[in-house]
């Protein structure tokens, strides 16, 4: 079966712009979580959506937001980009019961 | 406040020997633990998991041990192969926080031929 698909794979944006990243989960999975990976902070949880509702949120500023559609696909938006937002953004999908998290290949965002 | 810690940034072992990667946690609410393998610029690949009701779980060459009293888990890879060279992350979650994984900082494993 198809895995978790993240688009685009690479993105270069200018400071102050906004960006939208997309994640298509494994068919049947209703939970999508987002993570940011940076060399200094490691893998950090951003938020999780389950059945179109945000169920969990990490400690990131309000510039980071997300949503989930009825087909479970999720988007993440970052507004007013800062240099420090340069990172690998990963999403993971699961059935939503607390087990079996499968990650996508990530979107590499570079802010210049 | 780092709730999941991997204190060894790197580990080097000879092919065919055992690799032991360690992970400590501080939050007693964690009840599900996972190990992931990761290559640069790729997403983590799931290896093995363990629930807090168990103290051991095996899958082929991979075994995870959980010591709840010490808040410690370890991943054993036997025998180690050069293809196992990657960064290994342990992660933890709590049933009250479904969907949220807390990751350690990772350990880079190098398996030498």
XYZ file of C-alpha atoms in Angstrom, chain B residues 23-104:
82
model
C 17.465 5.674 26.070
C 16.268 7.196 29.353
C 13.008 8.975 30.068
C 11.705 11.071 32.933
C 7.931 11.193 32.418
C 6.229 8.323 34.251
C 3.100 8.854 32.108
C 4.860 7.443 29.056
C 3.436 4.007 28.275
C 4.482 3.332 24.702
C 7.997 3.430 23.320
C 9.347 3.191 19.798
C 12.681 3.004 18.018
C 13.213 4.582 14.609
C 16.118 4.479 12.176
C 16.833 7.556 10.109
C 19.023 8.536 7.182
C 19.760 12.202 6.376
C 17.011 14.043 4.492
C 14.620 11.104 4.901
C 11.809 10.372 7.293
C 12.335 8.023 10.257
C 11.680 4.348 9.565
C 9.914 2.385 12.286
C 11.937 -0.484 13.752
C 10.251 -1.839 16.860
C 8.013 -0.742 19.711
C 7.121 -1.825 23.213
C 4.197 -1.175 25.493
C 4.768 -0.500 29.180
C 2.972 -3.735 30.081
C 5.923 -5.668 28.619
C 9.612 -5.667 29.430
C 10.875 -7.176 26.185
C 9.896 -7.294 22.538
C 11.734 -9.056 19.716
C 11.575 -8.712 15.964
C 14.260 -10.544 14.041
C 17.643 -9.025 14.820
C 16.082 -6.260 16.928
C 15.135 -6.566 20.590
C 13.906 -3.766 22.825
C 14.132 -4.017 26.605
C 12.152 -1.810 28.968
C 13.032 -1.253 32.619
C 10.178 0.806 34.009
C 11.615 1.213 37.485
C 14.786 2.702 36.010
C 12.867 4.558 33.272
C 15.295 3.072 30.793
C 15.001 1.265 27.489
C 17.559 -0.222 25.179
C 17.670 -1.507 21.622
C 19.837 -4.528 20.867
C 20.829 -5.330 17.289
C 22.319 -8.772 16.808
C 24.231 -9.361 14.619
C 25.050 -5.845 13.475
C 25.399 -5.269 9.744
C 26.981 -2.367 7.801
C 23.489 -1.500 6.479
C 22.445 -0.752 10.062
C 24.632 2.356 10.018
C 22.235 5.279 10.567
C 20.886 7.565 13.271
C 18.636 5.801 15.769
C 15.936 7.670 17.671
C 13.930 6.468 20.594
C 10.506 8.015 21.097
C 7.851 7.867 23.783
C 4.180 8.639 24.051
C 1.493 8.696 26.717
C -1.985 7.281 26.196
C -3.421 10.600 27.317
C -1.494 12.367 24.563
C -2.231 10.177 21.588
C -0.476 11.257 18.428
C 2.344 13.065 20.208
C 5.755 11.426 20.170
C 8.610 12.812 22.253
C 11.959 12.004 20.662
C 15.437 11.635 22.044
